[in-house]
XYZ file of C-alpha atoms in Angstrom:
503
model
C -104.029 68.385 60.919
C -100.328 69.422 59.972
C -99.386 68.653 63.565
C -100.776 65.059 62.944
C -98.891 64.814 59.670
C -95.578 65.871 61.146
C -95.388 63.500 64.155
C -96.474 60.524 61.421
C -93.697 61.530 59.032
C -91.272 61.616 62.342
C -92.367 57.849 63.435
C -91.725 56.531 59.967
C -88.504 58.525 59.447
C -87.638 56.953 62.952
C -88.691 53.390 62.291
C -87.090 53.252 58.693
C -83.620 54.279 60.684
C -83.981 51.659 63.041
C -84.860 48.687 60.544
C -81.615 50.047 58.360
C -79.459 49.727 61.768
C -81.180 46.745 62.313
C -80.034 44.757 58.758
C -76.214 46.442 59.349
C -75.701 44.744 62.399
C -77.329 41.350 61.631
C -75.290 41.146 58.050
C -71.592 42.133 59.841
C -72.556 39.292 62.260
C -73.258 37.345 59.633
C -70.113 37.907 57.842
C -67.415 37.416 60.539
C -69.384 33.785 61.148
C -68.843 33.603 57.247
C -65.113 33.945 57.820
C -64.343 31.774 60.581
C -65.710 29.163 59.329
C -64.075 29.619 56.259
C -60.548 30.111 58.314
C -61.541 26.784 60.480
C -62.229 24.921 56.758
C -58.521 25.783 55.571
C -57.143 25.252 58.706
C -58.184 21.482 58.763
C -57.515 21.167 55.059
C -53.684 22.320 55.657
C -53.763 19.833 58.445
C -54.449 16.981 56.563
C -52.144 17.573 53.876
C -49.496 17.992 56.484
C -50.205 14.593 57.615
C -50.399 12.617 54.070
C -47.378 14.137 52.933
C -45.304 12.629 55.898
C -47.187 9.502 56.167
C -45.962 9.464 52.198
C -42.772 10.673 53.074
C -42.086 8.000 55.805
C -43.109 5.224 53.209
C -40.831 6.422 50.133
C -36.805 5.480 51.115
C -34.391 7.932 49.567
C -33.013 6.983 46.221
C -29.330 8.004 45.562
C -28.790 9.629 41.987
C -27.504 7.429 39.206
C -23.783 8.893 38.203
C -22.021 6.644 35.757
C -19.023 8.045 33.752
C -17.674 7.770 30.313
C -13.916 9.481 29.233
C -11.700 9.251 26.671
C -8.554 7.418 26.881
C -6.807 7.479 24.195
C -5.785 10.780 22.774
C -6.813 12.740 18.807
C -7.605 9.696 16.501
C -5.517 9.927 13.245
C -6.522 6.986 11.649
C -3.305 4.983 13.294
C -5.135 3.367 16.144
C -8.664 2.094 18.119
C -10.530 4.813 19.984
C -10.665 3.993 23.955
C -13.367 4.827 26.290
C -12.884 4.369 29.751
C -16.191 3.422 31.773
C -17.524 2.875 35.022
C -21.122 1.741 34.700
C -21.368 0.855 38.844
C -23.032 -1.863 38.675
C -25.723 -0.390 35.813
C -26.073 -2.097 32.259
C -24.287 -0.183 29.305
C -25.273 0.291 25.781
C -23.814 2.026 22.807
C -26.530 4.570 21.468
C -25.097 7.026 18.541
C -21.813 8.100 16.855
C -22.445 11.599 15.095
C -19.039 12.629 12.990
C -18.193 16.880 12.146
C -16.841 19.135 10.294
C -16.374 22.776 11.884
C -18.784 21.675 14.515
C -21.351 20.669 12.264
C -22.816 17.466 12.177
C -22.679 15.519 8.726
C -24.588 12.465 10.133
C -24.502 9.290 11.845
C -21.861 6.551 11.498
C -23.099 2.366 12.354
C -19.753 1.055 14.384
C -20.471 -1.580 16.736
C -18.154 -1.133 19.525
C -15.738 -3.828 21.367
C -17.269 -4.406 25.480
C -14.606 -5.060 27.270
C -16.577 -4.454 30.607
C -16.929 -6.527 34.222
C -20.208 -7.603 36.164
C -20.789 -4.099 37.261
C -20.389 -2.721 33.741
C -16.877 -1.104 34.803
C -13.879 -1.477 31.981
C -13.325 -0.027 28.535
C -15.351 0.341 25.268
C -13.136 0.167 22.540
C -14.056 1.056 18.609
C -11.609 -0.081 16.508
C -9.382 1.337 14.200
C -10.070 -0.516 10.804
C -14.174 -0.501 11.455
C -13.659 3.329 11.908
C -11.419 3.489 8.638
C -14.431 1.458 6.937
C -17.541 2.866 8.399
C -20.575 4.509 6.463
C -21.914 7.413 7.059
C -25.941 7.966 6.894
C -27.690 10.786 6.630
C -29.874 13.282 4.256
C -28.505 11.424 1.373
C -28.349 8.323 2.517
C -25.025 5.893 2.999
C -21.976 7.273 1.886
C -18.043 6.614 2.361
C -16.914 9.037 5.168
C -13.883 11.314 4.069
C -11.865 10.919 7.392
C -9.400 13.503 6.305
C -12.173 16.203 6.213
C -13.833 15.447 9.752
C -12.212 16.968 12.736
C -14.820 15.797 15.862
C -16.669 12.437 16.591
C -19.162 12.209 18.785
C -19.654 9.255 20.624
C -22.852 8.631 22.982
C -23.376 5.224 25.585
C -26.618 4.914 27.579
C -26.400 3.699 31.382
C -29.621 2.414 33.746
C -29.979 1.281 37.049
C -32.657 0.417 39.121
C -35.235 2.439 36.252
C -32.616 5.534 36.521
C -31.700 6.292 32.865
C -28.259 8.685 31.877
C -26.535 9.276 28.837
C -23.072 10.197 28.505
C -20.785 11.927 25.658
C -17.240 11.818 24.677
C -16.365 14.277 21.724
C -13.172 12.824 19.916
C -10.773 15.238 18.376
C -9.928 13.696 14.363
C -6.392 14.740 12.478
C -6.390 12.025 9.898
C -3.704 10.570 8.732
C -3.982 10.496 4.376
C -1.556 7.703 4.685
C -2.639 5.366 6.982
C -0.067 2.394 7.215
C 1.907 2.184 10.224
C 5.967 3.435 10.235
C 8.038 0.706 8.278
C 11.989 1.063 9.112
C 13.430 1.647 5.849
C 14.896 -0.846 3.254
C 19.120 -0.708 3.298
C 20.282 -3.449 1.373
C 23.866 -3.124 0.310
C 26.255 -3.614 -3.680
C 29.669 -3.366 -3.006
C 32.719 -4.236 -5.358
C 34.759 -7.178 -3.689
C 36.998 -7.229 -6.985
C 39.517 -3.914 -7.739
C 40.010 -2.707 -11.088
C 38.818 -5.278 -13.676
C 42.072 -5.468 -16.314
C 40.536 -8.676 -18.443
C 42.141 -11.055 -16.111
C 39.547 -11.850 -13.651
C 36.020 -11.551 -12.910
C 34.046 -9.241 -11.698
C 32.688 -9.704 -7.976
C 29.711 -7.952 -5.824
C 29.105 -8.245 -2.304
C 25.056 -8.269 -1.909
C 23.243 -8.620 0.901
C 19.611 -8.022 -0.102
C 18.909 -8.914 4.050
C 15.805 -10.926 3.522
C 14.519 -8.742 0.074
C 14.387 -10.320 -3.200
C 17.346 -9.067 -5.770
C 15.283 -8.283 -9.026
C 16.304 -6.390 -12.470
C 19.817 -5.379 -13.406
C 21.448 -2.690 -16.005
C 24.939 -2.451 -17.198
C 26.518 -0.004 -18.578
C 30.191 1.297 -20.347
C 31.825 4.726 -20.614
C 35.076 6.197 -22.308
C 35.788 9.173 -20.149
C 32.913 9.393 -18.111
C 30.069 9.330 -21.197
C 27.935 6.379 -21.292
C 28.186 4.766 -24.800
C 25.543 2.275 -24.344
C 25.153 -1.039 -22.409
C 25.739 -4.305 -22.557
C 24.106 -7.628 -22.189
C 25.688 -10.467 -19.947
C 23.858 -12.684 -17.614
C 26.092 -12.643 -14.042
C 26.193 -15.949 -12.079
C 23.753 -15.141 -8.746
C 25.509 -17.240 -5.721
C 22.739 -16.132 -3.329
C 21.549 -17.574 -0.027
C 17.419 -17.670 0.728
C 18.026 -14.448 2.472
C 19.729 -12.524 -0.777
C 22.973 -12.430 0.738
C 25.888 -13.695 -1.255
C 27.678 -12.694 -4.213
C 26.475 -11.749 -7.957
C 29.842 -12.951 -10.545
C 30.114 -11.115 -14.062
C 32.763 -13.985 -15.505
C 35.688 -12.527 -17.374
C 35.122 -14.409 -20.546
C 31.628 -13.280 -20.619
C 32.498 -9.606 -20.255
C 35.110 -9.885 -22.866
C 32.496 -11.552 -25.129
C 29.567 -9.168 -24.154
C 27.807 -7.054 -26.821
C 26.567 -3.722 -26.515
C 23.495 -1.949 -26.254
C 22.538 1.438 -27.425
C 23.849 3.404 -30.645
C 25.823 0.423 -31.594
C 23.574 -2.133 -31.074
C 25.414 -6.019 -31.086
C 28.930 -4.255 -31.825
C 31.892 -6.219 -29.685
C 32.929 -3.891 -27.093
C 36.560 -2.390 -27.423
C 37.454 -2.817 -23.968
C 40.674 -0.757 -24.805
C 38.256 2.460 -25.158
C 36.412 1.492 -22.128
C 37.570 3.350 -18.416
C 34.455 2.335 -16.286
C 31.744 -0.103 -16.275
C 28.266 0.959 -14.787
C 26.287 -2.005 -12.814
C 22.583 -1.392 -11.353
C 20.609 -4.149 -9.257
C 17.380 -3.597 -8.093
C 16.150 -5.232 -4.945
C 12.466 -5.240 -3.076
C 11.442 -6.094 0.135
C 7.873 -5.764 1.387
C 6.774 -3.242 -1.212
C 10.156 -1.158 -0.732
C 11.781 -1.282 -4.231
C 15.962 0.174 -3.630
C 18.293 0.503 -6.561
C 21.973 0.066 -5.633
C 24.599 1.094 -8.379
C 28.448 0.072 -8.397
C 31.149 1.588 -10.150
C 33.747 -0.652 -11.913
C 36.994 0.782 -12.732
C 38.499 -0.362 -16.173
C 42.314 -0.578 -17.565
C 42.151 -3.543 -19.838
C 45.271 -5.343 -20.373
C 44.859 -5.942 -24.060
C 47.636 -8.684 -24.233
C 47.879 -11.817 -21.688
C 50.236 -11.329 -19.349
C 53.561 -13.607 -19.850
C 54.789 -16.443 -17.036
C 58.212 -16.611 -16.072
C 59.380 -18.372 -19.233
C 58.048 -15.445 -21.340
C 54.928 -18.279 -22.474
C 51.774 -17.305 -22.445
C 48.776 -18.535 -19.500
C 46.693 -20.317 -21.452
C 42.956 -19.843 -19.967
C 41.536 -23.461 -18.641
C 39.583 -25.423 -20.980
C 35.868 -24.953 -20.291
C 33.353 -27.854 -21.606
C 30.208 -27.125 -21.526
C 27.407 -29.149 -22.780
C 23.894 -27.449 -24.357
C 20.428 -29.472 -23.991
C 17.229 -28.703 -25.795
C 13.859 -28.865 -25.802
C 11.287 -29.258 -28.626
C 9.747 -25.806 -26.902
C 12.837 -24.494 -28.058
C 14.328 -24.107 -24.528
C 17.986 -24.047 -23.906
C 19.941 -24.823 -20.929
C 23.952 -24.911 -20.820
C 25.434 -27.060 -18.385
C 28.890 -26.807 -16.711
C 31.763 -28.661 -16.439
C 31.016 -31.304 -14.008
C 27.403 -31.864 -14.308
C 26.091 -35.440 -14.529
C 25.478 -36.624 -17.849
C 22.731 -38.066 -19.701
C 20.157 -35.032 -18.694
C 17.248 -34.714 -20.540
C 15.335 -31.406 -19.990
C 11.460 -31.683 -19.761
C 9.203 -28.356 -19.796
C 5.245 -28.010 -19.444
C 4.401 -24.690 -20.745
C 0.266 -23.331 -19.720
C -1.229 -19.899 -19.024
C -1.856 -20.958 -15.326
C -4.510 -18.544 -12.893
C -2.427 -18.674 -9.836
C 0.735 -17.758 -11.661
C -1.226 -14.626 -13.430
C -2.787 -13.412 -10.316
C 0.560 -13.353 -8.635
C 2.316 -11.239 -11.422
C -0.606 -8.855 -11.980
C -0.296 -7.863 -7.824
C 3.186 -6.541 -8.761
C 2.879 -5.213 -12.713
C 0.456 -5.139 -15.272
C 0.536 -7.348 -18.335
C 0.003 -6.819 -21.385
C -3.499 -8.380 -22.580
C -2.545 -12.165 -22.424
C 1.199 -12.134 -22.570
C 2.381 -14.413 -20.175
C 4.303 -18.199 -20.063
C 4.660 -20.354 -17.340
C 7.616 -22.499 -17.568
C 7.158 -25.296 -15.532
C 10.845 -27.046 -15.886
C 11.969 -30.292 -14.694
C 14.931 -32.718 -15.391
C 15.161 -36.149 -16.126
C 18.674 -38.761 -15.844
C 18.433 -41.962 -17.661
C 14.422 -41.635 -17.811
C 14.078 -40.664 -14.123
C 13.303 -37.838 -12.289
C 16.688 -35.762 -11.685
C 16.175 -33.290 -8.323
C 18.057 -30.308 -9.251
C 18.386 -28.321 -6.590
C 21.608 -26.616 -6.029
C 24.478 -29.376 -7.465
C 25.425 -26.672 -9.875
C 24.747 -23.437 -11.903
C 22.795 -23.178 -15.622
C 22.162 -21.259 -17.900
C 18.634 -21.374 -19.440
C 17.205 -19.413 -22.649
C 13.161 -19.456 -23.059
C 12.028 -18.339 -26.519
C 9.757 -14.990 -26.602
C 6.944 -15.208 -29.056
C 7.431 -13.081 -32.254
C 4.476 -10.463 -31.175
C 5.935 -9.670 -28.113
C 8.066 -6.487 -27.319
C 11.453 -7.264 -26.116
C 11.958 -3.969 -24.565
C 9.075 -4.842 -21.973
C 10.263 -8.060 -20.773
C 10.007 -9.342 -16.987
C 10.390 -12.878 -15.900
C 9.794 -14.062 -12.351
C 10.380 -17.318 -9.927
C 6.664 -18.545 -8.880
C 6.744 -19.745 -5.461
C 4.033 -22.825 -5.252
C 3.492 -22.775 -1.597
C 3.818 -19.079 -0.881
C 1.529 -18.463 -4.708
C 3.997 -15.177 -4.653
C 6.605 -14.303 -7.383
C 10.432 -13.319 -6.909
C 11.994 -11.577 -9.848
C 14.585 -13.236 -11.396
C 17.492 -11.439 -13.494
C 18.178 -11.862 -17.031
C 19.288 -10.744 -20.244
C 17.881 -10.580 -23.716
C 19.176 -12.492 -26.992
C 17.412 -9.962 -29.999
C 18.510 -11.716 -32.744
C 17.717 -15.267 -31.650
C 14.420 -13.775 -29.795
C 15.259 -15.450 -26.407
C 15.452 -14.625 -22.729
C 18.867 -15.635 -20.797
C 18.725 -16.416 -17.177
C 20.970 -18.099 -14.630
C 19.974 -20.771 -11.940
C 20.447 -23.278 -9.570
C 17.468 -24.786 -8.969
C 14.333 -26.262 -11.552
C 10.778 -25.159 -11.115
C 8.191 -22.764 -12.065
C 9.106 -19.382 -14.456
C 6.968 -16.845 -15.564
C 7.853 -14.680 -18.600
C 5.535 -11.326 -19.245
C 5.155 -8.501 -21.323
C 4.498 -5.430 -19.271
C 1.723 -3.086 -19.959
C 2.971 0.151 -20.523
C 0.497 1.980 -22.060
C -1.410 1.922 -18.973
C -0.678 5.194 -16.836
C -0.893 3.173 -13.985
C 0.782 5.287 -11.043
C 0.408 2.194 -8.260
C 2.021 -0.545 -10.879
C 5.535 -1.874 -9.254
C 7.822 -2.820 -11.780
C 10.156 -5.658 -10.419
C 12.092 -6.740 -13.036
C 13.965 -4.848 -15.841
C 15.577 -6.507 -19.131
C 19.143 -5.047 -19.389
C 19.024 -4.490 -23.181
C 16.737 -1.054 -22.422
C 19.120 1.889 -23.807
C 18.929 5.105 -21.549
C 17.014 8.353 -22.253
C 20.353 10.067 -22.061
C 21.800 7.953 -24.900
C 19.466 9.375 -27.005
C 21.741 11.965 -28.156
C 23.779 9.984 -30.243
C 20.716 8.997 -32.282
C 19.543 12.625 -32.430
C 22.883 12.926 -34.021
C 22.139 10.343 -36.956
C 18.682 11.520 -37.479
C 20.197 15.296 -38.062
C 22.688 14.523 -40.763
C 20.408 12.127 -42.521
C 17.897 14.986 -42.770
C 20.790 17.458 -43.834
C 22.086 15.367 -46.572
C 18.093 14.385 -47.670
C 17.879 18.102 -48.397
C 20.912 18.418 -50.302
C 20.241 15.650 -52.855
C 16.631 16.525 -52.956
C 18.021 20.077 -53.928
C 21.223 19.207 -56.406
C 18.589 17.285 -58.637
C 16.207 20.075 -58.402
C 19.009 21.953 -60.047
C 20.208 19.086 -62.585
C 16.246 18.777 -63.204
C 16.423 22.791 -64.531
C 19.193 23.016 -66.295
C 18.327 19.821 -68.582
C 15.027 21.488 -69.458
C 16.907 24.531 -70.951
C-alpha cells in the first residue's frame, strides 16, 4: 500500500515537471516571435519616413535668408542737423516702426517722427529724420504727450521693419544725443565800423564820422562832454545821417549846432562852455540780424573861443543860412534848407495802425497803447511833391503830455518789407517834441518803451540821447546831501529860537 502511494506521488511529481518545462519553452518561443515582429514593424515605419521626408525634401527649393541692413550715417545728433540712416532693403519693402528716446539707458517713451524715404525700387538709399521735426517732436508715454527735453536725453533708438518674399527682419540704430541748449546755427559776427574823419574840433568846422554799418541798420545815439576826463553830462543835437541803403556813409554833427547844443545831466538846458570842454563822447548803435554793436568815438576838443582873423585882420563872417520852417495843424515841424523848392505844404495822417504795432513789438515792448504812426507826405502848389533824396530836413513830432520822454524810440516802417529800422533823434523837453533828420517822406513810428517789464529777450533799438548816465549820478547825490545838511540846521536853529522865547 505505501509502495503504491510512493510510485503515484513519483508520476505526479514527474508529470507536474514536465508540464512546467513544457509552458517555459512554448512562452520564450512565443516571446522572440513577439520581438521580431515588433523589430520588422519599426523597421518599415523608419522606412517610410525615410522616404516622405526626401520626397518632401525634393519638392521644397532652398530659401536664402533675408539680410537687409540699416547704419547710421551721420554722426552724435546735437540738435544742429537731420539724423541719416543708410539702408539697403535688397529689393524688400521698408517701413519705419518705433523711435524710443533715453536717459542713462533708460527708456522714457516713444517719440511720433515720420521719417523722409529717400529710397530706390529695391528699397536701397537713405532714411532721413529731420532736424526741426526732431527739435519739435512729442514724447508719449505713462503720462501721456509731453515736450521732450533734448538736452537731458543722451540715446535714440530708432527701429525700420524689412520683408521679402513673407521673410520679416527688424533692424536698430541707437543714436548717440549731446544737445545743443542753443540751437541756431554759427552766425559770423557783426563788425561795423565809427571812425573820426575830422581832427580836433576847435569851433571852426564840423564834426565828421566814417560809418559803415555794412548792410545793418544805424539805430540810437548818445553824446557826451568832459573837462578833464569827467563826464559832466550830455548834450542834445540831431547829426545830419548821409547814409547809403547799406549804412555806409557819413553821420555830420554841424558846427553851429554843436556850438548851440544844450546839455544834459546836472545842468539840464545850460549852454555848454565849450572853453571848459577837452573831449566830446559820441555812441551809435547799429543792428544787423538780431546782432545789436555799439561803436563809441572820441572827439578831441580845444575851442578857439574867438574867430580866427583873415589877412586884413577882418573877421570870416559865417555864410548866411536861410532856412524856412513848415507846420502842420498836428503840430509837426519840418525845417527846410537853403535851396529847397518853395511853396511846400506838409501833409501828415496820424492812426494806431496793426502792421506798424506788430513790427515794433518784435523788437521792444510798448508801453500799453503808446504808439503814433506818422504817415508824412508833401505837397507843391496842391500836388503831390516826391521827396525822396533832393535834400535833408529836419522834422519835430509832438509827444503826448502822458508820455515819458526818457523812454522814447522812434522807427522808419518799411511798407513792403512790414519791418522797422530805427531812426536817430533827439528830444526837445521843454517844447515836448522829438527831433529827427531825413531825406526821404514816409511812414514813422514814435513809442514809449515798456520798462517795467523784466523782459530779458526785449531788444532795445533805439535810444533818445537826452538819458543822463548812472555815473552822473554823483553830482546829484551831491545836491541831495547839502540840502539835507542845511534842512537839519534850520530845523535845529529854530528849535533853539523856539526855547529861548518861551523863557
Amino acid at each position: 500500500m505505501n509502495k503504491k502511494k510512493l510510485v503515484m506521488a513519483t508520476l505526479l511529481a514527474i508529470t507536474l515537471t514536465l508540464s512546467i518545462v513544457s509552458t517555459t519553452v512554448v512562452y520564450a518561443q512565443e516571446e522572440t516571435q513577439s520581438t521580431n515582429t515588433e523589430s520588422l514593424a519599426d523597421e518599415s515605419e523608419q522606412s517610410t519616413y525615410e522616404t516622405v521626408a526626401t520626397e518632401s525634401e525634393s519638392i521644397e527649393p532652398d530659401i536664402p535668408e533675408y539680410a537687409p541692413s540699416l547704419t547710421l550715417a551721420s554722426s552724435t545728433w546735437t540738435g544742429q542737423s537731420d539724423i541719416v540712416l543708410d539702408t539697403q532693403g535688397k529689393g524688400g519693402n521698408v517701413k519705419p516702426q518705433e523711435i524710443y528716446i533715453y536717459v542713462e539707458s533708460v527708456s522714457l517713451g516713444g517719440i511720433d517722427v515720420t521719417p523722409e524715404m529717400n529710397l530706390d525700387s529695391d528699397g536701397n538709399g537713405t532714411i532721413v529724420f529731420k532736424n526741426s521735426d526732431l527739435q519739435n517732436a512729442t514724447m508719449f508715454g505713462p503720462n501721456g504727450e509731453a515736450e521732450v527735453d533734448w538736452s537731458k536725453i543722451d540715446q535714440i533708438e530708432i527701429s525700420i521693419g524689412f520683408e521679402l518674399d513673407g521673410q520679416y527682419k527688424s533692424k536698430f540704430v541707437y543714436v548717440p544725443v549731446d544737445f545743443t541748449i542753443n540751437t541756431e546755427p554759427d552766425t559770423p559776427e557783426y563788425t561795423p565800423s565809427l571812425t573820426l574823419a575830422s581832427s580836433t574840433w576847435t569851433g571852426q568846422s564840423d564834426i565828421v564820422l566814417d560809418t559803415q554799418a555794412k548792410g545793418g541798420n544805424v539805430g540810437g545815439q548818445e553824446n557826451y562832454i568832459y573837462v578833464d576826463n569827467v563826464s559832466i553830462g550830455g548834450i542834445r543835437i540831431t547829426p545830419e545821417v548821409n547814409l547809403d541803403a547799406e549804412g555806409n556813409g557819413t553821420i555830420v554833427f554841424k558846427n553851429s549846432d554843436l556850438k548851440n547844443a544844450t546839455m544834459i545831466g546836472p545842468y539840464d538846458d545850460e549852454a555848454v562852455d565849450w572853453s571848459q570842454i577837452n573831449k566830446i563822447e559820441i555812441l551809435i548803435e547799429f543792428e544787423l540780424d538780431g546782432q545789436y554793436k555799439v561803436r563809441t568815438v572820441f572827439v578831441p576838443v580845444d575851442f578857439v573861443v574867438s574867430e580866427p582873423e583873415t589877412e586884413t585882420g577882418s573877421e570870416i563872417e559865417p555864410e548866411p543860412t536861410e532856412k524856412v520852417t513848415i507846420t502842420n495843424e498836428s503840430g509837426i515841424i519840418m525845417e527846410l534848407p537853403e535851396g529847397a523848392p518853395d511853396h511846400l505844404e506838409l501833409k501828415v495822417d496820424v492812426s494806431t495802425g496793426a502792421d506798424e504795432k506788430s513790427a515794433v513789438q518784435k523788437v521792444i515792448q510798448i508801453a500799453g497803447d503808446k504808439i503814433k504812426t506818422f504817415d508824412l507826405y508833401l505837397l507843391r502848389n496842391g500836388e503831390p511833391y516826391e521827396y525822396n533824396g533832393q535834400f535833408t530836413s529836419t522834422v519835430s513830432l509832438p509827444v503826448p503830455a502822458d508820455w515819458n520822454l526818457n523812454e522814447l524810440a522812434l522807427y522808419y516802417f518799411n511798407e513792403d518789407t512790414k519791418e522797422v529800422t530805427p531812426v536817430l533823434f533827439s528830444v526837445d523837453r521843454e517844447n515836448r517834441m522829438v527831433i529827427f533828420a531825413t531825406n526821404h517822406f514816409s511812414k514813422y513810428i514814435l513809442v514809449q518803451k515798456d520798462v517795467t517789464r523784466d523782459d530779458t529777450t526785449q531788444k532795445e533799438t533805439t535810444k533818445a540821447i537826452d538819458t543822463p548816465r548812472t555815473g552822473d549820478s554823483s553830482n546829484v547825490g551831491l545836491y541831495a546831501s547839502i540840502f539835507t545838511i542845511s534842512g537839519i540846521v534850520i530845523l535845529t536853529l529854530l528849535r533853539k529860537k523856539k526855547g529861548s522865547e518861551n523863557r
